[in-house]
């Protein structure tokens, strides 16, 4: 990987350089309080593009997988049916995507493109996407109370799957790393200067410092993966988790690594329908209902169980070459019943420890 | 506009001119009370304020209501009478500071998940959670103490709790002496309550009632949550709740209080704005001469002094009074008014005006349908269940030609000769501030500065008020109201009809699904519900089911004194023994069981197996 140096005051120049290359650039903007959101960069708002902002509640997943997407149109004419596939794949750059969300998109890549049936809708959009990652270094702005990417090995600095990565070295200097040739092409811009070994060393120091600033360190994450994979989580614990789920589906809608969708046909006019793909959620009862009426996961705790099994079981990690949890902490922030990932890891750890408790041998040896 | 059997599109001036003419004509021929103006608790403050002003000032009638008035007005009356403010006293965020939280008769997971989340998190942080409900719902699973009472017996339960607290000397005498009145009358009645008989009546153990009472009384700060939308909620129960809070001094403290939860986004706001047949904006009664004189001065018009008719009177079965025209703002009584046959009433009208974003069943019966802008397409305000007035900014351009509902109302008023000048919605809010004292500081400029402001938001307190009666006590002392011990309901339950049928909402079936149909995901869930239970379902406790030999999914027949219906049993421990739960689902079942239009919520029934 190649590295360069740039000044932080040249941030807007970098964004404009990407825009000049024909990309629609989306970046996180600040609203009130900690509220932030992704929006398209324009000449008007470019002055408000920041390096350090709270990671938006809604992940940038929608730029590769929209919540509702038309797949095809069916029209009836002259006694026959015409089917027309519709694609929407703009040339787009996500500027300021956090390392956890980069890992989320990589997980989606593995799911939609990694096996025998690549998804053409996803593939077309993904091909046009440029990811400019920002490393989380500001303990106040970048790292929220619920962040735990240090436990899922997805942050605070992504190691790959980005096109360009920016990291604040302090003193107005940014270390820029190119992860792909598309990213490297941007080094032509006159804003970049050479990076030295000293800068790389500073990067290492800052990262080692930042890793200590996380407030949620869900240790036992890997142990929980083992417990879930072995099926050794007590049924009672799944019930406790299920009892706190209010079935809102929020965790799945804010998750950068959730892949599930459903397909629905709806009329759009006389003799015309469209087929749409819609995000779906395992929190909802209809998600696993089969055509014949059987529902293998009808009760709430079975559905919650399913979510954590899909995220943490070894089988899926092997299949996708990545874990379906990237440690962004959004589910913890959104969950009404506090059964987001960090809490669940803790509940499972405690339960498993109790289960494995060794009764002391009575002193008299009986 | 209606032409023959269908609708034709016409220009705004033609449509609004037609409405103005017809309103004038009906008023002149039949008097102002031949017209009524109803909206829904989802309407904004601005359109609610202008609609009631149109009715009161331009037309001259108090026939004003919001669709859910039939239920929540009990709460308004009682809170106004006892504490002087008909609203939640504290803030949702404060539940975090409560030592004890009591949740009564509201399925927070279903109806108000955000509040449910705050309650669950408070409980995880160490608060004690007491749940009182006949249904074992999601939040009940997290409770320290779950009192699964017989439906409709809550006032007895609270009375017995108050008795325990009094007998043990745990009342807050300092608070009572300093801030309350009519304590003696309350005590006299309290002697009627007896722990053992109350336990039998409510169907829980005396030890549970005692424990609940002690937990509540010993808390430094205890919050009590109930739903204003619950249809079975009687005035007596709400009085009993307020009495209990007063007895333990749980008002005027951070983390304590009474939460009269509003289940719709602007139920609090439409009531604040005076969308009530008997109250002006700010809750002053229309029969009060002094209040009327003030509004006559403010609005420059003579105002009617007799309280008007509400939605229940108009759509109820025995309405039969002289109504000729109806204005319905975002209200769909044909689908949602459970207490009557709105379709029939609408078909008999000379004029029906409907403002809505969808062509609802109600709109199909209108003479004029005014399509309006939706949330996000207009700049208006809403007031939520913690009295928070919030500004909803316009972020989308509406479809070409659509106008906000408040503008349409204002234009009709002008066409009827009123001198109304509002350049934009902030002018309406300015007038609201001049009329409703506790909104006087709520200018758009102020509201936009933060996530809204909680009323009272006045010129002196522009930042609003997190909890009421904190710095200064009540304007008038809090009032205890004696609640006589209800006569036993259990004895009245006959051998013939041993079960109590409760009607309520289910997760994907909300207010007859007027809105759910427009969301793909919710529609999927709803379709599956219909596929699984095409004739609806009746929830029954596993022990009752075993006794009757009924299996999950079996066909059963429900019989009440008014009719019978066949449905499918869904065996679940969520319902308590002796009760069965039916979601508002297939209306035929509901109508058969309670007789159309009576609105009765707790119905004695018998259950029979259907031989297949």
Coordinates of N, CA and C in Angstrom, one line a residue, chain B residues 366-535:
Chain B
X366 N -67.3 11.3 0.9 CA -67.4 12.7 1.1 C -68.0 13.4 -0.1
X367 N -68.4 14.7 0.1 CA -68.8 15.5 -1.1 C -67.6 16.2 -1.6
X368 N -66.7 16.6 -0.7 CA -65.5 17.2 -1.2 C -64.3 16.6 -0.5
X369 N -63.3 16.2 -1.2 CA -62.1 15.7 -0.6 C -61.0 16.7 -0.9
X370 N -60.4 17.1 0.2 CA -59.3 18.1 0.1 C -58.0 17.3 0.3
X371 N -57.2 17.0 -0.7 CA -55.9 16.3 -0.5 C -55.0 17.3 0.2
X372 N -54.3 16.8 1.2 CA -53.4 17.7 2.0 C -51.9 17.2 1.9
X373 N -51.1 18.1 2.4 CA -49.7 17.7 2.4 C -49.5 16.8 3.6
X374 N -48.4 16.0 3.6 CA -48.1 15.0 4.6 C -46.9 15.5 5.5
X375 N -46.7 14.8 6.6 CA -45.5 15.0 7.5 C -44.3 15.3 6.6
X376 N -43.5 16.3 6.9 CA -42.3 16.6 6.2 C -42.5 17.5 5.0
X377 N -43.8 17.7 4.6 CA -44.1 18.5 3.5 C -44.6 19.9 3.9
X378 N -44.7 20.0 5.2 CA -45.3 21.3 5.8 C -44.5 21.6 7.1
X379 N -44.5 22.9 7.5 CA -43.8 23.2 8.7 C -44.9 23.4 9.8
X380 N -45.0 22.5 10.7 CA -46.0 22.6 11.7 C -45.5 22.0 13.0
X381 N -46.3 22.0 14.1 CA -45.8 21.6 15.4 C -46.7 20.5 15.9
X382 N -46.1 19.6 16.8 CA -46.8 18.6 17.5 C -46.4 18.6 18.9
X383 N -47.3 18.1 19.8 CA -47.0 18.1 21.2 C -47.1 16.7 21.7
X384 N -46.0 16.1 22.2 CA -46.0 14.7 22.6 C -46.4 14.4 24.0
X385 N -46.3 13.2 24.4 CA -46.9 12.8 25.6 C -46.2 13.4 26.9
X386 N -45.0 13.9 26.7 CA -44.4 14.6 27.9 C -44.4 16.1 27.7
X387 N -45.5 16.6 27.1 CA -45.8 18.0 26.9 C -44.7 18.7 26.0
X388 N -44.0 17.9 25.2 CA -42.9 18.6 24.4 C -43.5 19.0 23.1
X389 N -43.5 20.4 22.9 CA -43.9 21.0 21.6 C -42.8 20.9 20.7
X390 N -43.0 20.2 19.6 CA -41.8 20.0 18.7 C -42.2 20.6 17.3
X391 N -41.2 21.2 16.7 CA -41.4 21.7 15.3 C -41.0 20.7 14.3
X392 N -41.9 20.4 13.4 CA -41.6 19.5 12.3 C -41.3 20.3 11.1
X393 N -40.1 20.3 10.6 CA -39.7 21.2 9.5 C -40.1 20.6 8.2
X394 N -40.3 21.5 7.2 CA -40.6 21.1 5.9 C -39.3 20.6 5.2
X395 N -39.2 19.4 4.8 CA -38.0 18.9 4.2 C -38.2 18.4 2.8
X396 N -39.5 18.3 2.4 CA -39.8 17.8 1.1 C -40.7 18.7 0.4
X397 N -40.6 18.9 -0.9 CA -41.6 19.7 -1.6 C -42.8 18.8 -1.9
X398 N -44.0 19.2 -1.5 CA -45.2 18.4 -1.7 C -45.4 18.2 -3.2
X399 N -46.2 17.2 -3.5 CA -46.6 16.9 -4.9 C -47.3 18.2 -5.4
X400 N -47.1 18.5 -6.7 CA -47.6 19.8 -7.2 C -49.0 20.0 -6.9
X401 N -49.3 21.2 -6.4 CA -50.7 21.6 -6.2 C -51.3 21.3 -4.8
X402 N -50.6 20.5 -4.0 CA -51.1 20.2 -2.7 C -50.8 21.4 -1.7
X403 N -51.8 21.6 -0.8 CA -51.6 22.7 0.2 C -51.8 22.1 1.6
X404 N -51.1 22.7 2.6 CA -51.3 22.2 4.0 C -52.8 22.4 4.4
X405 N -53.2 21.5 5.3 CA -54.6 21.5 5.8 C -54.9 22.8 6.5
X406 N -54.0 23.4 7.2 CA -54.3 24.6 7.9 C -54.6 25.7 7.0
X407 N -53.9 25.7 5.8 CA -54.2 26.8 4.8 C -55.6 26.7 4.3
X408 N -56.0 25.4 4.0 CA -57.3 25.2 3.5 C -58.4 25.6 4.4
X409 N -58.2 25.3 5.7 CA -59.2 25.8 6.8 C -59.2 27.3 6.8
X410 N -58.1 27.9 6.8 CA -58.0 29.4 6.9 C -58.7 30.0 5.6
X411 N -58.5 29.4 4.5 CA -59.1 30.0 3.3 C -60.7 29.9 3.3
X412 N -61.2 28.7 3.8 CA -62.6 28.6 3.9 C -63.2 29.7 4.9
X413 N -62.4 29.9 6.0 CA -62.9 30.9 6.9 C -62.9 32.3 6.3
X414 N -61.9 32.6 5.4 CA -61.9 33.9 4.7 C -63.1 33.9 3.8
X415 N -63.4 32.8 3.0 CA -64.5 32.8 2.1 C -65.8 33.0 2.8
X416 N -65.8 32.6 4.1 CA -67.1 32.8 4.8 C -67.1 34.1 5.5
X417 N -66.2 35.0 5.2 CA -66.3 36.4 5.6 C -65.4 36.7 6.8
X418 N -64.6 35.7 7.3 CA -63.7 36.0 8.4 C -62.5 36.7 8.0
X419 N -62.0 37.6 8.8 CA -60.8 38.4 8.5 C -59.5 37.7 9.0
X420 N -59.2 36.5 8.4 CA -58.1 35.7 8.9 C -56.9 36.0 8.1
X421 N -55.8 36.4 8.7 CA -54.6 36.6 7.9 C -53.4 35.9 8.5
X422 N -53.0 34.8 7.9 CA -51.8 34.1 8.4 C -50.9 33.9 7.2
X423 N -49.8 34.5 7.2 CA -48.9 34.4 6.1 C -48.2 33.0 6.0
X424 N -47.9 32.5 7.2 CA -47.4 31.1 7.3 C -47.7 30.5 8.6
X425 N -47.3 29.3 8.8 CA -47.8 28.6 10.0 C -47.2 29.2 11.3
X426 N -46.1 29.9 11.2 CA -45.6 30.5 12.4 C -46.5 31.6 12.9
X427 N -47.3 32.3 12.0 CA -48.3 33.2 12.5 C -49.3 32.6 13.3
X428 N -49.7 31.3 12.9 CA -50.7 30.6 13.6 C -50.2 30.3 15.0
X429 N -48.9 29.9 15.1 CA -48.3 29.6 16.4 C -48.2 30.8 17.3
X430 N -48.0 31.9 16.7 CA -47.9 33.2 17.4 C -49.3 33.4 18.1
X431 N -50.3 33.2 17.3 CA -51.7 33.4 17.9 C -52.0 32.4 19.0
X432 N -51.5 31.2 18.8 CA -51.7 30.1 19.8 C -51.0 30.6 21.1
X433 N -49.8 31.1 21.0 CA -49.1 31.6 22.1 C -49.9 32.7 22.9
X434 N -50.6 33.5 22.1 CA -51.4 34.6 22.7 C -52.6 34.1 23.4
X435 N -53.1 33.0 23.0 CA -54.4 32.5 23.5 C -54.2 31.4 24.6
X436 N -53.2 30.5 24.4 CA -52.9 29.5 25.4 C -51.8 29.9 26.3
X437 N -52.0 30.2 27.5 CA -51.0 30.8 28.4 C -49.7 29.9 28.4
X438 N -49.9 28.6 28.5 CA -48.7 27.8 28.7 C -47.9 27.5 27.4
X439 N -48.4 28.1 26.3 CA -47.7 28.1 25.0 C -47.1 29.4 24.7
X440 N -47.1 30.4 25.6 CA -46.8 31.8 25.2 C -45.4 32.0 24.8
X441 N -44.5 31.1 25.3 CA -43.1 31.2 24.8 C -42.7 30.3 23.7
X442 N -43.7 29.6 23.1 CA -43.4 28.6 22.1 C -43.4 29.1 20.7
X443 N -42.6 30.1 20.4 CA -42.5 30.6 19.1 C -41.7 29.6 18.3
X444 N -41.9 29.6 16.9 CA -41.1 28.7 16.1 C -39.6 28.9 16.3
X445 N -39.2 30.1 16.5 CA -37.8 30.4 16.6 C -37.3 29.7 17.9
X446 N -38.1 29.7 19.0 CA -37.7 29.1 20.2 C -37.7 27.6 20.1
X447 N -38.7 27.1 19.4 CA -38.9 25.6 19.3 C -37.7 25.0 18.5
X448 N -37.3 25.8 17.5 CA -36.3 25.3 16.5 C -34.9 25.2 17.2
X449 N -34.7 25.9 18.3 CA -33.4 25.9 18.9 C -33.0 24.6 19.5
X450 N -34.0 23.8 19.9 CA -33.6 22.5 20.5 C -34.6 21.4 20.0
X451 N -34.7 20.3 20.6 CA -35.7 19.3 20.2 C -37.0 19.7 20.9
X452 N -37.5 20.9 20.6 CA -38.7 21.3 21.1 C -38.6 21.8 22.5
X453 N -39.7 22.3 23.1 CA -39.8 22.7 24.5 C -41.0 22.1 25.2
X454 N -40.8 21.8 26.5 CA -42.0 21.2 27.2 C -42.8 22.3 27.8
X455 N -44.1 22.3 27.6 CA -44.9 23.3 28.3 C -45.1 23.0 29.7
X456 N -45.3 24.0 30.6 CA -45.5 25.4 30.3 C -44.2 26.0 29.7
X457 N -44.3 26.6 28.5 CA -43.2 27.3 27.9 C -43.7 28.7 27.7
X458 N -43.3 29.6 28.7 CA -43.8 30.9 28.7 C -42.7 31.9 28.4
X459 N -43.1 33.2 28.4 CA -42.1 34.3 28.1 C -41.0 34.2 29.2
X460 N -41.5 33.9 30.5 CA -40.5 33.9 31.6 C -39.7 32.6 31.6
X461 N -40.3 31.6 31.1 CA -39.6 30.3 31.1 C -39.5 29.8 29.7
X462 N -38.7 30.4 28.8 CA -38.7 30.1 27.4 C -38.1 28.7 27.2
X463 N -37.3 28.1 28.2 CA -36.7 26.8 28.0 C -37.7 25.7 28.3
X464 N -38.9 26.1 28.8 CA -39.9 25.1 29.1 C -39.7 24.5 30.5
X465 N -40.5 23.4 30.7 CA -40.6 22.9 32.1 C -40.5 21.4 32.0
X466 N -39.5 20.8 32.7 CA -39.3 19.4 32.6 C -40.3 18.6 33.4
X467 N -40.5 19.1 34.7 CA -41.6 18.5 35.5 C -42.4 19.5 36.2
X468 N -43.7 19.2 36.4 CA -44.6 20.3 36.9 C -44.5 20.4 38.4
X469 N -44.9 21.5 38.9 CA -45.0 21.8 40.4 C -43.7 21.6 41.1
X470 N -42.6 21.8 40.4 CA -41.3 21.6 41.0 C -40.9 22.8 41.9
X471 N -40.8 24.0 41.2 CA -40.3 25.2 42.0 C -41.4 25.8 42.9
X472 N -42.6 25.9 42.3 CA -43.7 26.4 43.1 C -44.7 25.3 43.1
X473 N -45.4 25.1 44.2 CA -46.5 24.1 44.3 C -47.6 24.4 43.3
X474 N -48.7 23.7 43.5 CA -49.8 23.9 42.6 C -50.5 25.3 42.8
X475 N -51.1 25.8 41.7 CA -51.8 27.1 41.9 C -52.9 27.0 42.9
X476 N -53.6 25.8 42.8 CA -54.6 25.5 43.8 C -54.2 24.2 44.4
X477 N -54.5 23.9 45.7 CA -54.1 22.7 46.3 C -54.6 21.5 45.5
X478 N -53.8 20.4 45.5 CA -54.2 19.1 44.8 C -55.4 18.6 45.6
X479 N -56.3 18.0 44.8 CA -57.5 17.6 45.4 C -57.6 16.0 45.5
X480 N -57.8 15.5 46.7 CA -58.1 14.1 46.8 C -59.6 13.9 46.4
X481 N -59.9 12.9 45.7 CA -61.3 12.6 45.4 C -61.6 11.2 45.9
X482 N -62.6 11.1 46.8 CA -62.9 9.8 47.4 C -63.4 8.9 46.2
X483 N -62.9 7.6 46.3 CA -63.4 6.6 45.3 C -64.1 5.5 46.0
X484 N -65.5 5.5 45.9 CA -66.2 4.4 46.6 C -65.7 3.0 46.1
X485 N -65.7 2.1 47.0 CA -65.3 0.7 46.6 C -66.4 0.2 45.6
X486 N -65.9 -0.2 44.4 CA -66.9 -0.6 43.4 C -67.5 -1.9 43.9
X487 N -68.8 -2.0 43.5 CA -69.5 -3.3 43.9 C -68.9 -4.4 43.1
X488 N -68.9 -5.5 43.8 CA -68.1 -6.7 43.2 C -68.7 -7.1 41.8
X489 N -67.7 -7.2 41.0 CA -68.1 -7.5 39.6 C -68.1 -9.1 39.5
X490 N -67.3 -9.7 40.4 CA -67.2 -11.2 40.3 C -68.5 -11.8 40.5
X491 N -69.3 -11.3 41.5 CA -70.5 -11.9 41.8 C -71.5 -11.8 40.6
X492 N -71.3 -10.7 39.9 CA -72.3 -10.5 38.7 C -72.0 -11.5 37.6
X493 N -70.8 -12.0 37.6 CA -70.4 -12.9 36.5 C -71.2 -14.2 36.7
X494 N -71.9 -14.5 35.6 CA -72.8 -15.6 35.7 C -72.2 -17.0 35.4
X495 N -72.8 -18.0 35.7 CA -72.4 -19.3 35.3 C -72.5 -19.4 33.8
X496 N -73.4 -18.7 33.3 CA -73.7 -18.8 31.8 C -72.5 -18.2 31.0
X497 N -72.0 -17.1 31.5 CA -70.9 -16.4 30.8 C -69.7 -16.2 31.7
X498 N -68.9 -17.3 31.8 CA -67.9 -17.2 32.9 C -66.6 -16.5 32.5
X499 N -66.4 -16.2 31.2 CA -65.2 -15.5 30.8 C -65.4 -14.0 30.5
X500 N -64.4 -13.2 30.7 CA -64.4 -11.8 30.3 C -63.7 -11.6 29.0
X501 N -64.4 -11.1 28.0 CA -63.8 -10.8 26.7 C -63.2 -9.4 26.7
X502 N -61.9 -9.3 26.4 CA -61.3 -8.0 26.3 C -60.9 -7.8 24.8
X503 N -61.2 -6.6 24.3 CA -60.8 -6.3 22.9 C -59.6 -5.3 22.9
X504 N -58.7 -5.5 22.0 CA -57.5 -4.7 22.0 C -56.7 -4.7 20.7
X505 N -55.6 -4.1 20.7 CA -54.8 -4.1 19.5 C -53.9 -5.3 19.4
X506 N -53.5 -5.6 18.2 CA -52.4 -6.6 18.1 C -51.3 -5.9 17.3
X507 N -50.1 -6.5 17.3 CA -48.9 -5.8 16.8 C -49.0 -5.3 15.4
X508 N -49.6 -6.1 14.4 CA -49.6 -5.6 13.1 C -51.0 -5.2 12.7
X509 N -51.8 -4.9 13.6 CA -53.2 -4.5 13.3 C -53.5 -3.3 14.1
X510 N -53.3 -2.1 13.6 CA -53.3 -0.9 14.3 C -54.4 0.0 13.7
X511 N -55.4 0.3 14.5 CA -56.5 1.2 14.1 C -57.0 0.9 12.7
X512 N -57.4 -0.4 12.5 CA -58.0 -0.8 11.3 C -57.1 -0.7 10.1
X513 N -55.8 -0.5 10.3 CA -54.8 -0.6 9.3 C -54.9 0.4 8.2
X514 N -55.4 1.5 8.5 CA -55.5 2.6 7.5 C -54.1 2.9 6.9
X515 N -53.1 3.0 7.8 CA -51.8 3.4 7.4 C -50.9 2.2 7.1
X516 N -51.1 1.0 7.8 CA -50.2 -0.1 7.5 C -50.2 -0.6 6.1
X517 N -51.3 -0.4 5.4 CA -51.4 -0.8 4.0 C -50.4 -0.1 3.1
X518 N -49.8 1.0 3.6 CA -48.9 1.8 2.8 C -47.4 1.4 3.1
X519 N -47.2 0.4 3.9 CA -45.8 0.0 4.1 C -45.6 -1.4 3.7
X520 N -44.6 -1.7 2.9 CA -44.5 -3.0 2.3 C -44.2 -4.0 3.4
X521 N -43.3 -3.7 4.4 CA -42.9 -4.7 5.4 C -44.1 -5.0 6.3
X522 N -44.8 -3.9 6.8 CA -45.9 -4.1 7.7 C -47.0 -4.8 7.0
X523 N -47.2 -4.5 5.7 CA -48.2 -5.2 4.9 C -48.0 -6.7 4.9
X524 N -46.7 -7.0 4.7 CA -46.4 -8.5 4.7 C -46.8 -9.1 6.0
X525 N -46.4 -8.5 7.1 CA -46.8 -9.1 8.4 C -48.3 -9.2 8.6
X526 N -49.0 -8.2 8.1 CA -50.4 -8.2 8.2 C -51.0 -9.3 7.4
X527 N -50.5 -9.4 6.2 CA -51.1 -10.5 5.3 C -50.9 -11.9 5.9
X528 N -49.7 -12.0 6.6 CA -49.5 -13.3 7.2 C -50.4 -13.6 8.4
X529 N -50.7 -12.5 9.1 CA -51.7 -12.6 10.2 C -53.0 -13.1 9.6
X530 N -53.4 -12.5 8.5 CA -54.7 -12.9 7.8 C -54.6 -14.3 7.3
X531 N -53.5 -14.7 6.8 CA -53.3 -16.0 6.2 C -53.4 -17.1 7.4
X532 N -52.8 -16.7 8.5 CA -52.8 -17.7 9.6 C -54.1 -17.7 10.3
X533 N -54.8 -16.5 10.4 CA -56.0 -16.4 11.1 C -57.1 -15.7 10.3
X534 N -57.6 -16.3 9.2 CA -58.5 -15.6 8.4 C -59.8 -15.1 9.1
X535 N -60.2 -15.8 10.2 CA -61.3 -15.4 10.9 C -60.9 -14.7 12.3

